[in-house]
mmCIF file of N, CA and C in Angstrom:
data_model
loop_
_atom_site.group_PDB
_atom_site.id
_atom_site.type_symbol
_atom_site.label_atom_id
_atom_site.label_comp_id
_atom_site.label_asym_id
_atom_site.label_seq_id
_atom_site.Cartn_x
_atom_site.Cartn_y
_atom_site.Cartn_z
ATOM 1 N N MET A 390 -24.119 -58.947 -34.234
ATOM 2 C CA MET A 390 -25.031 -58.611 -33.141
ATOM 3 C C MET A 390 -24.887 -59.652 -32.043
ATOM 4 N N SER A 391 -24.918 -59.228 -30.828
ATOM 5 C CA SER A 391 -24.770 -60.147 -29.704
ATOM 6 C C SER A 391 -26.084 -60.862 -29.424
ATOM 7 N N ASP A 392 -26.074 -61.663 -28.364
ATOM 8 C CA ASP A 392 -27.276 -62.396 -27.985
ATOM 9 C C ASP A 392 -28.232 -61.552 -27.151
ATOM 10 N N VAL A 393 -27.999 -60.258 -27.093
ATOM 11 C CA VAL A 393 -28.845 -59.354 -26.313
ATOM 12 C C VAL A 393 -30.191 -59.209 -27.014
ATOM 13 N N ALA A 394 -31.247 -59.240 -26.233
ATOM 14 C CA ALA A 394 -32.580 -59.051 -26.809
ATOM 15 C C ALA A 394 -32.647 -57.682 -27.474
ATOM 16 N N THR A 395 -33.278 -57.621 -28.631
ATOM 17 C CA THR A 395 -33.320 -56.363 -29.362
ATOM 18 C C THR A 395 -34.584 -55.559 -29.083
ATOM 19 N N ALA A 396 -35.418 -56.017 -28.190
ATOM 20 C CA ALA A 396 -36.629 -55.272 -27.865
ATOM 21 C C ALA A 396 -36.271 -54.043 -27.039
ATOM 22 N N MET A 397 -36.793 -52.919 -27.438
ATOM 23 C CA MET A 397 -36.534 -51.664 -26.738
ATOM 24 C C MET A 397 -37.543 -51.542 -25.605
ATOM 25 N N PRO A 398 -37.080 -51.359 -24.366
ATOM 26 C CA PRO A 398 -38.034 -51.166 -23.273
ATOM 27 C C PRO A 398 -38.857 -49.902 -23.513
ATOM 28 N N GLU A 399 -40.109 -49.946 -23.132
ATOM 29 C CA GLU A 399 -40.958 -48.770 -23.321
ATOM 30 C C GLU A 399 -40.415 -47.589 -22.523
ATOM 31 N N ILE A 400 -39.997 -47.856 -21.306
ATOM 32 C CA ILE A 400 -39.407 -46.810 -20.467
ATOM 33 C C ILE A 400 -37.935 -47.155 -20.307
ATOM 34 N N TRP A 401 -37.057 -46.392 -20.963
ATOM 35 C CA TRP A 401 -35.630 -46.699 -20.935
ATOM 36 C C TRP A 401 -34.804 -45.564 -20.350
ATOM 37 N N TYR A 402 -35.480 -44.488 -19.958
ATOM 38 C CA TYR A 402 -34.791 -43.376 -19.310
ATOM 39 C C TYR A 402 -35.755 -42.685 -18.359
ATOM 40 N N ARG A 403 -35.178 -41.940 -17.418
ATOM 41 C CA ARG A 403 -35.986 -41.139 -16.499
ATOM 42 C C ARG A 403 -36.103 -39.740 -17.094
ATOM 43 N N LEU A 404 -37.277 -39.175 -17.057
ATOM 44 C CA LEU A 404 -37.530 -37.839 -17.584
ATOM 45 C C LEU A 404 -37.628 -36.843 -16.441
ATOM 46 N N SER A 405 -36.877 -35.749 -16.549
ATOM 47 C CA SER A 405 -36.950 -34.657 -15.579
ATOM 48 C C SER A 405 -37.154 -33.352 -16.340
ATOM 49 N N ILE A 406 -38.094 -32.563 -15.879
ATOM 50 C CA ILE A 406 -38.340 -31.250 -16.469
ATOM 51 C C ILE A 406 -38.147 -30.239 -15.350
ATOM 52 N N LEU A 407 -37.117 -29.409 -15.486
ATOM 53 C CA LEU A 407 -36.825 -28.450 -14.430
ATOM 54 C C LEU A 407 -37.951 -27.431 -14.311
ATOM 55 N N GLU A 408 -38.096 -26.892 -13.118
ATOM 56 C CA GLU A 408 -39.180 -25.965 -12.815
ATOM 57 C C GLU A 408 -39.199 -24.797 -13.801
ATOM 58 N N GLY A 409 -40.380 -24.519 -14.318
ATOM 59 C CA GLY A 409 -40.565 -23.397 -15.225
ATOM 60 C C GLY A 409 -40.320 -23.715 -16.694
ATOM 61 N N VAL A 410 -39.857 -24.917 -16.998
ATOM 62 C CA VAL A 410 -39.563 -25.281 -18.389
ATOM 63 C C VAL A 410 -40.825 -25.812 -19.062
ATOM 64 N N ASP A 411 -41.081 -25.331 -20.265
ATOM 65 C CA ASP A 411 -42.205 -25.779 -21.086
ATOM 66 C C ASP A 411 -41.625 -26.539 -22.279
ATOM 67 N N THR A 412 -41.866 -27.838 -22.352
ATOM 68 C CA THR A 412 -41.280 -28.653 -23.425
ATOM 69 C C THR A 412 -41.870 -28.337 -24.799
ATOM 70 N N ASN A 413 -42.920 -27.538 -24.832
ATOM 71 C CA ASN A 413 -43.500 -27.128 -26.107
ATOM 72 C C ASN A 413 -42.849 -25.869 -26.662
ATOM 73 N N LYS A 414 -41.896 -25.302 -25.908
ATOM 74 C CA LYS A 414 -41.164 -24.113 -26.354
ATOM 75 C C LYS A 414 -39.700 -24.491 -26.556
ATOM 76 N N PRO A 415 -38.986 -23.788 -27.455
ATOM 77 C CA PRO A 415 -37.576 -24.108 -27.703
ATOM 78 C C PRO A 415 -36.741 -24.045 -26.430
ATOM 79 N N GLY A 416 -35.690 -24.859 -26.404
ATOM 80 C CA GLY A 416 -34.849 -24.843 -25.219
ATOM 81 C C GLY A 416 -33.661 -25.774 -25.300
ATOM 82 N N ILE A 417 -33.117 -26.049 -24.120
ATOM 83 C CA ILE A 417 -31.914 -26.857 -23.952
ATOM 84 C C ILE A 417 -32.287 -28.120 -23.181
ATOM 85 N N TYR A 418 -31.726 -29.252 -23.615
ATOM 86 C CA TYR A 418 -31.924 -30.511 -22.896
ATOM 87 C C TYR A 418 -30.572 -31.131 -22.589
ATOM 88 N N GLU A 419 -30.578 -32.071 -21.662
ATOM 89 C CA GLU A 419 -29.360 -32.775 -21.274
ATOM 90 C C GLU A 419 -29.660 -34.261 -21.143
ATOM 91 N N TRP A 420 -28.840 -35.092 -21.779
ATOM 92 C CA TRP A 420 -28.858 -36.529 -21.521
ATOM 93 C C TRP A 420 -27.786 -36.774 -20.476
ATOM 94 N N ARG A 421 -28.138 -37.360 -19.363
ATOM 95 C CA ARG A 421 -27.176 -37.689 -18.314
ATOM 96 C C ARG A 421 -27.107 -39.215 -18.226
ATOM 97 N N ILE A 422 -25.909 -39.760 -18.434
ATOM 98 C CA ILE A 422 -25.730 -41.207 -18.493
ATOM 99 C C ILE A 422 -24.761 -41.638 -17.404
ATOM 100 N N GLU A 423 -25.217 -42.522 -16.546
ATOM 101 C CA GLU A 423 -24.398 -43.035 -15.452
ATOM 102 C C GLU A 423 -23.084 -43.606 -15.993
ATOM 103 N N GLY A 424 -21.988 -43.150 -15.421
ATOM 104 C CA GLY A 424 -20.676 -43.657 -15.796
ATOM 105 C C GLY A 424 -20.115 -43.097 -17.089
ATOM 106 N N ALA A 425 -20.861 -42.216 -17.758
ATOM 107 C CA ALA A 425 -20.394 -41.678 -19.038
ATOM 108 C C ALA A 425 -20.346 -40.159 -19.049
ATOM 109 N N GLY A 426 -21.306 -39.504 -18.418
ATOM 110 C CA GLY A 426 -21.340 -38.047 -18.410
ATOM 111 C C GLY A 426 -22.626 -37.501 -18.986
ATOM 112 N N SER A 427 -22.530 -36.275 -19.492
ATOM 113 C CA SER A 427 -23.694 -35.557 -19.997
ATOM 114 C C SER A 427 -23.503 -35.134 -21.441
ATOM 115 N N TYR A 428 -24.617 -35.055 -22.133
ATOM 116 C CA TYR A 428 -24.645 -34.522 -23.488
ATOM 117 C C TYR A 428 -25.646 -33.385 -23.479
ATOM 118 N N ILE A 429 -25.263 -32.236 -23.996
ATOM 119 C CA ILE A 429 -26.138 -31.072 -24.049
ATOM 120 C C ILE A 429 -26.599 -30.868 -25.483
ATOM 121 N N GLY A 430 -27.890 -30.626 -25.649
ATOM 122 C CA GLY A 430 -28.438 -30.362 -26.973
ATOM 123 C C GLY A 430 -29.493 -29.277 -26.914
ATOM 124 N N ARG A 431 -29.896 -28.832 -28.079
ATOM 125 C CA ARG A 431 -30.937 -27.800 -28.170
ATOM 126 C C ARG A 431 -32.086 -28.359 -28.996
ATOM 127 N N TYR A 432 -33.263 -27.824 -28.755
ATOM 128 C CA TYR A 432 -34.424 -28.278 -29.523
ATOM 129 C C TYR A 432 -35.335 -27.104 -29.826
ATOM 130 N N THR A 433 -35.955 -27.183 -30.965
ATOM 131 C CA THR A 433 -37.014 -26.244 -31.308
ATOM 132 C C THR A 433 -38.347 -26.912 -31.021
ATOM 133 N N PHE A 434 -38.405 -28.203 -31.341
ATOM 134 C CA PHE A 434 -39.571 -29.028 -31.051
ATOM 135 C C PHE A 434 -39.103 -30.199 -30.192
ATOM 136 N N SER A 435 -39.858 -30.549 -29.169
ATOM 137 C CA SER A 435 -39.403 -31.562 -28.209
ATOM 138 C C SER A 435 -39.373 -32.974 -28.782
ATOM 139 N N ASP A 436 -39.829 -33.169 -30.029
ATOM 140 C CA ASP A 436 -39.730 -34.517 -30.595
ATOM 141 C C ASP A 436 -38.282 -34.909 -30.858
ATOM 142 N N ARG A 437 -37.374 -33.938 -30.908
ATOM 143 C CA ARG A 437 -35.967 -34.277 -31.128
ATOM 144 C C ARG A 437 -35.429 -35.134 -29.984
ATOM 145 N N PRO A 438 -35.443 -34.630 -28.753
ATOM 146 C CA PRO A 438 -34.910 -35.504 -27.704
ATOM 147 C C PRO A 438 -35.800 -36.712 -27.427
ATOM 148 N N PHE A 439 -37.102 -36.577 -27.595
ATOM 149 C CA PHE A 439 -37.989 -37.703 -27.307
ATOM 150 C C PHE A 439 -37.909 -38.777 -28.379
ATOM 151 N N GLY A 440 -38.069 -38.410 -29.627
ATOM 152 C CA GLY A 440 -38.202 -39.394 -30.689
ATOM 153 C C GLY A 440 -36.932 -39.793 -31.396
ATOM 154 N N ASN A 441 -36.116 -38.825 -31.773
ATOM 155 C CA ASN A 441 -34.943 -39.138 -32.590
ATOM 156 C C ASN A 441 -33.941 -40.024 -31.876
ATOM 157 N N TYR A 442 -33.667 -39.754 -30.615
ATOM 158 C CA TYR A 442 -32.682 -40.564 -29.897
ATOM 159 C C TYR A 442 -33.202 -41.982 -29.678
ATOM 160 N N ALA A 443 -34.479 -42.115 -29.376
ATOM 161 C CA ALA A 443 -35.064 -43.451 -29.213
ATOM 162 C C ALA A 443 -34.939 -44.237 -30.518
ATOM 163 N N ARG A 444 -35.171 -43.580 -31.637
ATOM 164 C CA ARG A 444 -35.055 -44.252 -32.938
ATOM 165 C C ARG A 444 -33.618 -44.718 -33.180
ATOM 166 N N HIS A 445 -32.644 -43.873 -32.851
ATOM 167 C CA HIS A 445 -31.243 -44.259 -33.052
ATOM 168 C C HIS A 445 -30.857 -45.448 -32.168
ATOM 169 N N VAL A 446 -31.324 -45.461 -30.934
ATOM 170 C CA VAL A 446 -31.024 -46.588 -30.043
ATOM 171 C C VAL A 446 -31.719 -47.848 -30.551
ATOM 172 N N ARG A 447 -32.979 -47.720 -30.939
ATOM 173 C CA ARG A 447 -33.739 -48.857 -31.475
ATOM 174 C C ARG A 447 -33.057 -49.420 -32.728
ATOM 175 N N ASP A 448 -32.580 -48.539 -33.601
ATOM 176 C CA ASP A 448 -31.888 -48.996 -34.813
ATOM 177 C C ASP A 448 -30.623 -49.775 -34.468
ATOM 178 N N GLN A 449 -29.880 -49.321 -33.471
ATOM 179 C CA GLN A 449 -28.674 -50.043 -33.063
ATOM 180 C C GLN A 449 -29.031 -51.396 -32.455
ATOM 181 N N LEU A 450 -30.097 -51.434 -31.652
ATOM 182 C CA LEU A 450 -30.526 -52.696 -31.047
ATOM 183 C C LEU A 450 -30.890 -53.733 -32.104
ATOM 184 N N SER A 451 -31.459 -53.274 -33.202
ATOM 185 C CA SER A 451 -31.894 -54.201 -34.251
ATOM 186 C C SER A 451 -30.803 -54.464 -35.288
ATOM 187 N N GLY A 452 -29.610 -53.911 -35.061
ATOM 188 C CA GLY A 452 -28.511 -54.122 -36.000
ATOM 189 C C GLY A 452 -28.590 -53.247 -37.231
ATOM 190 N N GLY A 453 -29.401 -52.204 -37.157
ATOM 191 C CA GLY A 453 -29.568 -51.304 -38.295
ATOM 192 C C GLY A 453 -28.373 -50.390 -38.509
ATOM 193 N N ILE A 454 -28.489 -49.550 -39.520
ATOM 194 C CA ILE A 454 -27.422 -48.612 -39.846
ATOM 195 C C ILE A 454 -27.872 -47.191 -39.549
ATOM 196 N N TYR A 455 -26.904 -46.282 -39.476
ATOM 197 C CA TYR A 455 -27.206 -44.877 -39.203
ATOM 198 C C TYR A 455 -27.903 -44.244 -40.407
ATOM 199 N N LYS A 456 -27.224 -44.241 -41.533
ATOM 200 C CA LYS A 456 -27.773 -43.740 -42.792
ATOM 201 C C LYS A 456 -27.130 -44.549 -43.913
ATOM 202 N N PRO A 457 -27.807 -44.707 -45.044
ATOM 203 C CA PRO A 457 -27.177 -45.438 -46.155
ATOM 204 C C PRO A 457 -25.827 -44.839 -46.564
ATOM 205 N N SER A 458 -25.717 -43.522 -46.521
ATOM 206 C CA SER A 458 -24.465 -42.880 -46.923
ATOM 207 C C SER A 458 -23.381 -42.975 -45.848
ATOM 208 N N ARG A 459 -23.776 -43.222 -44.595
ATOM 209 C CA ARG A 459 -22.835 -43.350 -43.472
ATOM 210 C C ARG A 459 -23.319 -44.463 -42.549
ATOM 211 N N PRO A 460 -23.197 -45.723 -42.955
ATOM 212 C CA PRO A 460 -23.768 -46.832 -42.187
ATOM 213 C C PRO A 460 -23.332 -46.872 -40.725
ATOM 214 N N ASP A 461 -22.081 -46.514 -40.451
ATOM 215 C CA ASP A 461 -21.587 -46.552 -39.074
ATOM 216 C C ASP A 461 -21.356 -45.137 -38.546
ATOM 217 N N GLY A 462 -22.203 -44.216 -38.935
ATOM 218 C CA GLY A 462 -22.018 -42.814 -38.574
ATOM 219 C C GLY A 462 -22.635 -42.398 -37.255
ATOM 220 N N TRP A 463 -22.912 -43.361 -36.370
ATOM 221 C CA TRP A 463 -23.530 -43.015 -35.087
ATOM 222 C C TRP A 463 -22.665 -41.993 -34.361
ATOM 223 N N ARG A 464 -23.306 -40.969 -33.836
ATOM 224 C CA ARG A 464 -22.589 -39.993 -33.019
ATOM 225 C C ARG A 464 -22.323 -40.599 -31.648
ATOM 226 N N ARG A 465 -21.427 -39.965 -30.916
ATOM 227 C CA ARG A 465 -21.030 -40.485 -29.607
ATOM 228 C C ARG A 465 -22.229 -40.665 -28.683
ATOM 229 N N ILE A 466 -23.141 -39.708 -28.658
ATOM 230 C CA ILE A 466 -24.295 -39.808 -27.760
ATOM 231 C C ILE A 466 -25.144 -41.026 -28.114
ATOM 232 N N HIS A 467 -25.272 -41.337 -29.407
ATOM 233 C CA HIS A 467 -26.057 -42.516 -29.806
ATOM 234 C C HIS A 467 -25.421 -43.787 -29.251
ATOM 235 N N ARG A 468 -24.101 -43.890 -29.384
ATOM 236 C CA ARG A 468 -23.388 -45.074 -28.885
ATOM 237 C C ARG A 468 -23.444 -45.162 -27.360
ATOM 238 N N GLU A 469 -23.325 -44.014 -26.692
ATOM 239 C CA GLU A 469 -23.360 -44.007 -25.224
ATOM 240 C C GLU A 469 -24.735 -44.422 -24.707
ATOM 241 N N LEU A 470 -25.803 -43.915 -25.338
ATOM 242 C CA LEU A 470 -27.153 -44.305 -24.924
ATOM 243 C C LEU A 470 -27.362 -45.803 -25.130
ATOM 244 N N TYR A 471 -26.938 -46.306 -26.264
ATOM 245 C CA TYR A 471 -27.059 -47.731 -26.582
ATOM 246 C C TYR A 471 -26.277 -48.576 -25.580
ATOM 247 N N ALA A 472 -25.033 -48.205 -25.329
ATOM 248 C CA ALA A 472 -24.195 -48.960 -24.387
ATOM 249 C C ALA A 472 -24.792 -48.935 -22.987
ATOM 250 N N ALA A 473 -25.287 -47.782 -22.563
ATOM 251 C CA ALA A 473 -25.885 -47.672 -21.229
ATOM 252 C C ALA A 473 -27.126 -48.549 -21.118
ATOM 253 N N LEU A 474 -27.925 -48.588 -22.166
ATOM 254 C CA LEU A 474 -29.117 -49.439 -22.161
ATOM 255 C C LEU A 474 -28.715 -50.910 -22.066
ATOM 256 N N LEU A 475 -27.715 -51.320 -22.848
ATOM 257 C CA LEU A 475 -27.241 -52.708 -22.797
ATOM 258 C C LEU A 475 -26.698 -53.067 -21.418
ATOM 259 N N ASP A 476 -26.013 -52.113 -20.789
ATOM 260 C CA ASP A 476 -25.362 -52.355 -19.499
ATOM 261 C C ASP A 476 -26.290 -52.167 -18.305
ATOM 262 N N GLY A 477 -27.490 -51.654 -18.537
ATOM 263 C CA GLY A 477 -28.410 -51.418 -17.429
ATOM 264 C C GLY A 477 -28.047 -50.207 -16.587
ATOM 265 N N ARG A 478 -27.304 -49.270 -17.178
ATOM 266 C CA ARG A 478 -26.947 -48.055 -16.443
ATOM 267 C C ARG A 478 -28.080 -47.041 -16.520
ATOM 268 N N GLU A 479 -28.126 -46.145 -15.545
ATOM 269 C CA GLU A 479 -29.187 -45.144 -15.475
ATOM 270 C C GLU A 479 -29.009 -44.096 -16.568
ATOM 271 N N ILE A 480 -30.131 -43.749 -17.206
ATOM 272 C CA ILE A 480 -30.168 -42.721 -18.246
ATOM 273 C C ILE A 480 -31.257 -41.731 -17.854
ATOM 274 N N GLU A 481 -30.942 -40.445 -17.933
ATOM 275 C CA GLU A 481 -31.928 -39.415 -17.601
ATOM 276 C C GLU A 481 -31.935 -38.355 -18.689
ATOM 277 N N LEU A 482 -33.126 -37.963 -19.130
ATOM 278 C CA LEU A 482 -33.310 -36.847 -20.053
ATOM 279 C C LEU A 482 -33.857 -35.684 -19.238
ATOM 280 N N ILE A 483 -33.134 -34.574 -19.257
ATOM 281 C CA ILE A 483 -33.513 -33.406 -18.466
ATOM 282 C C ILE A 483 -33.785 -32.237 -19.407
ATOM 283 N N PHE A 484 -34.955 -31.643 -19.292
ATOM 284 C CA PHE A 484 -35.233 -30.395 -19.990
ATOM 285 C C PHE A 484 -34.763 -29.283 -19.065
ATOM 286 N N VAL A 485 -33.718 -28.582 -19.477
ATOM 287 C CA VAL A 485 -32.975 -27.673 -18.607
ATOM 288 C C VAL A 485 -33.566 -26.276 -18.576
ATOM 289 N N GLU A 486 -33.817 -25.696 -19.742
ATOM 290 C CA GLU A 486 -34.317 -24.320 -19.787
ATOM 291 C C GLU A 486 -34.960 -24.033 -21.126
ATOM 292 N N ASN A 487 -35.778 -23.003 -21.148
ATOM 293 C CA ASN A 487 -36.332 -22.475 -22.388
ATOM 294 C C ASN A 487 -35.572 -21.208 -22.755
ATOM 295 N N CYS A 488 -35.498 -20.950 -24.033
ATOM 296 C CA CYS A 488 -34.927 -19.698 -24.523
ATOM 297 C C CYS A 488 -35.463 -19.475 -25.931
ATOM 298 N N SER A 489 -35.255 -18.287 -26.449
ATOM 299 C CA SER A 489 -35.733 -18.008 -27.802
ATOM 300 C C SER A 489 -34.877 -18.774 -28.809
ATOM 301 N N VAL A 490 -35.414 -18.971 -29.994
ATOM 302 C CA VAL A 490 -34.677 -19.670 -31.044
ATOM 303 C C VAL A 490 -33.351 -18.961 -31.316
ATOM 304 N N GLY A 491 -33.349 -17.646 -31.268
ATOM 305 C CA GLY A 491 -32.134 -16.878 -31.510
ATOM 306 C C GLY A 491 -31.064 -17.068 -30.448
ATOM 307 N N GLU A 492 -31.449 -17.513 -29.262
ATOM 308 C CA GLU A 492 -30.496 -17.724 -28.161
ATOM 309 C C GLU A 492 -30.018 -19.171 -28.043
ATOM 310 N N LEU A 493 -30.599 -20.084 -28.797
ATOM 311 C CA LEU A 493 -30.309 -21.510 -28.625
ATOM 312 C C LEU A 493 -28.823 -21.841 -28.717
ATOM 313 N N ASN A 494 -28.148 -21.366 -29.756
ATOM 314 C CA ASN A 494 -26.730 -21.700 -29.922
ATOM 315 C C ASN A 494 -25.889 -21.204 -28.756
ATOM 316 N N ALA A 495 -26.104 -19.967 -28.345
ATOM 317 C CA ALA A 495 -25.317 -19.399 -27.244
ATOM 318 C C ALA A 495 -25.586 -20.134 -25.936
ATOM 319 N N ARG A 496 -26.845 -20.421 -25.655
ATOM 320 C CA ARG A 496 -27.184 -21.112 -24.406
ATOM 321 C C ARG A 496 -26.647 -22.545 -24.413
ATOM 322 N N GLU A 497 -26.699 -23.200 -25.567
ATOM 323 C CA GLU A 497 -26.151 -24.550 -25.676
ATOM 324 C C GLU A 497 -24.650 -24.527 -25.393
ATOM 325 N N ARG A 498 -23.933 -23.539 -25.946
ATOM 326 C CA ARG A 498 -22.487 -23.428 -25.702
ATOM 327 C C ARG A 498 -22.175 -23.250 -24.222
ATOM 328 N N VAL A 499 -22.962 -22.431 -23.534
ATOM 329 C CA VAL A 499 -22.753 -22.212 -22.099
ATOM 330 C C VAL A 499 -22.880 -23.531 -21.341
ATOM 331 N N HIS A 500 -23.940 -24.274 -21.606
ATOM 332 C CA HIS A 500 -24.160 -25.543 -20.902
ATOM 333 C C HIS A 500 -23.130 -26.595 -21.298
ATOM 334 N N ARG A 501 -22.723 -26.626 -22.563
ATOM 335 C CA ARG A 501 -21.687 -27.575 -22.992
ATOM 336 C C ARG A 501 -20.376 -27.291 -22.278
ATOM 337 N N LYS A 502 -20.055 -26.027 -22.139
ATOM 338 C CA LYS A 502 -18.808 -25.653 -21.459
ATOM 339 C C LYS A 502 -18.839 -26.121 -20.012
ATOM 340 N N ASP A 503 -20.004 -26.009 -19.383
ATOM 341 C CA ASP A 503 -20.147 -26.406 -17.978
ATOM 342 C C ASP A 503 -20.102 -27.914 -17.790
ATOM 343 N N ARG A 504 -20.769 -28.681 -18.695
ATOM 344 C CA ARG A 504 -20.870 -30.117 -18.432
ATOM 345 C C ARG A 504 -21.096 -31.007 -19.651
ATOM 346 N N GLY A 505 -20.833 -30.531 -20.835
ATOM 347 C CA GLY A 505 -21.097 -31.323 -22.035
ATOM 348 C C GLY A 505 -19.999 -32.308 -22.385
ATOM 349 N N THR A 506 -19.753 -33.270 -21.526
ATOM 350 C CA THR A 506 -18.635 -34.195 -21.715
ATOM 351 C C THR A 506 -18.814 -35.150 -22.886
ATOM 352 N N LEU A 507 -20.029 -35.398 -23.314
ATOM 353 C CA LEU A 507 -20.272 -36.342 -24.412
ATOM 354 C C LEU A 507 -20.451 -35.635 -25.749
ATOM 355 N N ASN A 508 -20.209 -34.342 -25.787
ATOM 356 C CA ASN A 508 -20.372 -33.585 -27.014
ATOM 357 C C ASN A 508 -19.111 -33.619 -27.875
ATOM 358 N N GLY A 509 -18.180 -34.502 -27.537
ATOM 359 C CA GLY A 509 -16.903 -34.531 -28.239
ATOM 360 C C GLY A 509 -16.820 -35.589 -29.314
ATOM 361 N N ARG A 510 -15.632 -36.144 -29.441
ATOM 362 C CA ARG A 510 -15.301 -37.072 -30.523
ATOM 363 C C ARG A 510 -16.134 -38.353 -30.467
ATOM 364 N N ARG A 511 -16.161 -39.037 -31.610
ATOM 365 C CA ARG A 511 -16.848 -40.330 -31.692
ATOM 366 C C ARG A 511 -16.089 -41.361 -30.872
ATOM 367 N N ARG A 512 -16.820 -42.303 -30.337
ATOM 368 C CA ARG A 512 -16.214 -43.426 -29.623
ATOM 369 C C ARG A 512 -16.848 -44.705 -30.129
ATOM 370 N N SER A 513 -16.086 -45.767 -30.095
ATOM 371 C CA SER A 513 -16.622 -47.070 -30.485
ATOM 372 C C SER A 513 -17.533 -47.581 -29.376
ATOM 373 N N LEU A 514 -18.334 -48.580 -29.691
ATOM 374 C CA LEU A 514 -19.203 -49.185 -28.681
ATOM 375 C C LEU A 514 -18.364 -49.748 -27.543
ATOM 376 N N GLU A 515 -17.220 -50.342 -27.863
ATOM 377 C CA GLU A 515 -16.354 -50.913 -26.824
ATOM 378 C C GLU A 515 -15.880 -49.829 -25.859
ATOM 379 N N GLU A 516 -15.508 -48.670 -26.398
ATOM 380 C CA GLU A 516 -15.085 -47.563 -25.533
ATOM 381 C C GLU A 516 -16.237 -47.092 -24.653
ATOM 382 N N CYS A 517 -17.441 -47.077 -25.195
ATOM 383 C CA CYS A 517 -18.606 -46.629 -24.436
ATOM 384 C C CYS A 517 -18.947 -47.592 -23.308
ATOM 385 N N ARG A 518 -18.608 -48.866 -23.495
ATOM 386 C CA ARG A 518 -18.958 -49.877 -22.498
ATOM 387 C C ARG A 518 -17.855 -50.082 -21.473
ATOM 388 N N ARG A 519 -16.747 -49.364 -21.555
ATOM 389 C CA ARG A 519 -15.632 -49.564 -20.633
ATOM 390 C C ARG A 519 -16.003 -49.415 -19.165
ATOM 391 N N PRO A 520 -16.860 -48.458 -18.772
ATOM 392 C CA PRO A 520 -17.201 -48.398 -17.341
ATOM 393 C C PRO A 520 -17.780 -49.716 -16.838
ATOM 394 N N LYS A 521 -18.635 -50.348 -17.626
ATOM 395 C CA LYS A 521 -19.236 -51.623 -17.241
ATOM 396 C C LYS A 521 -18.179 -52.727 -17.249
ATOM 397 N N LEU A 522 -17.303 -52.730 -18.266
ATOM 398 C CA LEU A 522 -16.246 -53.738 -18.326
ATOM 399 C C LEU A 522 -15.309 -53.618 -17.134
ATOM 400 N N ALA A 523 -14.942 -52.394 -16.775
ATOM 401 C CA ALA A 523 -14.050 -52.180 -15.634
ATOM 402 C C ALA A 523 -14.696 -52.686 -14.350
ATOM 403 N N GLN A 524 -15.990 -52.425 -14.191
ATOM 404 C CA GLN A 524 -16.711 -52.884 -13.002
ATOM 405 C C GLN A 524 -16.756 -54.414 -12.972
ATOM 406 N N THR A 525 -17.013 -55.036 -14.114
ATOM 407 C CA THR A 525 -17.069 -56.494 -14.198
ATOM 408 C C THR A 525 -15.718 -57.111 -13.868
ATOM 409 N N LEU A 526 -14.635 -56.538 -14.414
ATOM 410 C CA LEU A 526 -13.291 -57.046 -14.135
ATOM 411 C C LEU A 526 -12.933 -56.894 -12.663
ATOM 412 N N ALA A 527 -13.274 -55.749 -12.075
ATOM 413 C CA ALA A 527 -12.980 -55.517 -10.660
ATOM 414 C C ALA A 527 -13.723 -56.518 -9.785
ATOM 415 N N THR A 528 -14.974 -56.796 -10.115
ATOM 416 C CA THR A 528 -15.769 -57.765 -9.359
ATOM 417 C C THR A 528 -15.165 -59.159 -9.488
ATOM 418 N N ALA A 529 -14.753 -59.534 -10.702
ATOM 419 C CA ALA A 529 -14.155 -60.852 -10.926
ATOM 420 C C ALA A 529 -12.844 -60.997 -10.160
ATOM 421 N N GLN A 530 -12.033 -59.937 -10.132
ATOM 422 C CA GLN A 530 -10.760 -59.983 -9.413
ATOM 423 C C GLN A 530 -10.992 -60.078 -7.912
ATOM 424 N N ALA A 531 -12.002 -59.374 -7.424
ATOM 425 C CA ALA A 531 -12.307 -59.407 -5.991
ATOM 426 C C ALA A 531 -12.798 -60.792 -5.575
ATOM 427 N N ASP A 532 -13.517 -61.468 -6.465
ATOM 428 C CA ASP A 532 -14.043 -62.800 -6.171
ATOM 429 C C ASP A 532 -12.973 -63.889 -6.267
ATOM 430 N N ALA A 533 -11.864 -63.586 -6.961
ATOM 431 C CA ALA A 533 -10.810 -64.601 -7.175
ATOM 432 C C ALA A 533 -9.957 -64.823 -5.941
#
């Protein structure tokens, strides 16, 4: 673990709810991370995007593990959220639309096809932090 403080800020992302969306009804959400892209997900209950992702980021901050059976099993979105928080990049959670439970998979696929860049393969923390590293290197070279 690095020397980074492990305290999770109370407000670590911006929340946007698109017009007409009711977070108490099933629907589609999007995590938008500066310098990384978007992750599209579906929810039946809004505690998934609100609570579960915060817990995964908090666990990484404290040096915890994903699960006993898969200690380093963090999905790409978990690593990207963690890296963005460490780097001070903007994070936004957007509730995109409501749909019936039966439509969730199809609607999620549509949105992933349009912009789900983080719905792919796993990446290491170092890969997730590359936008910040590239910016730091460019600044150092410009100052030299």
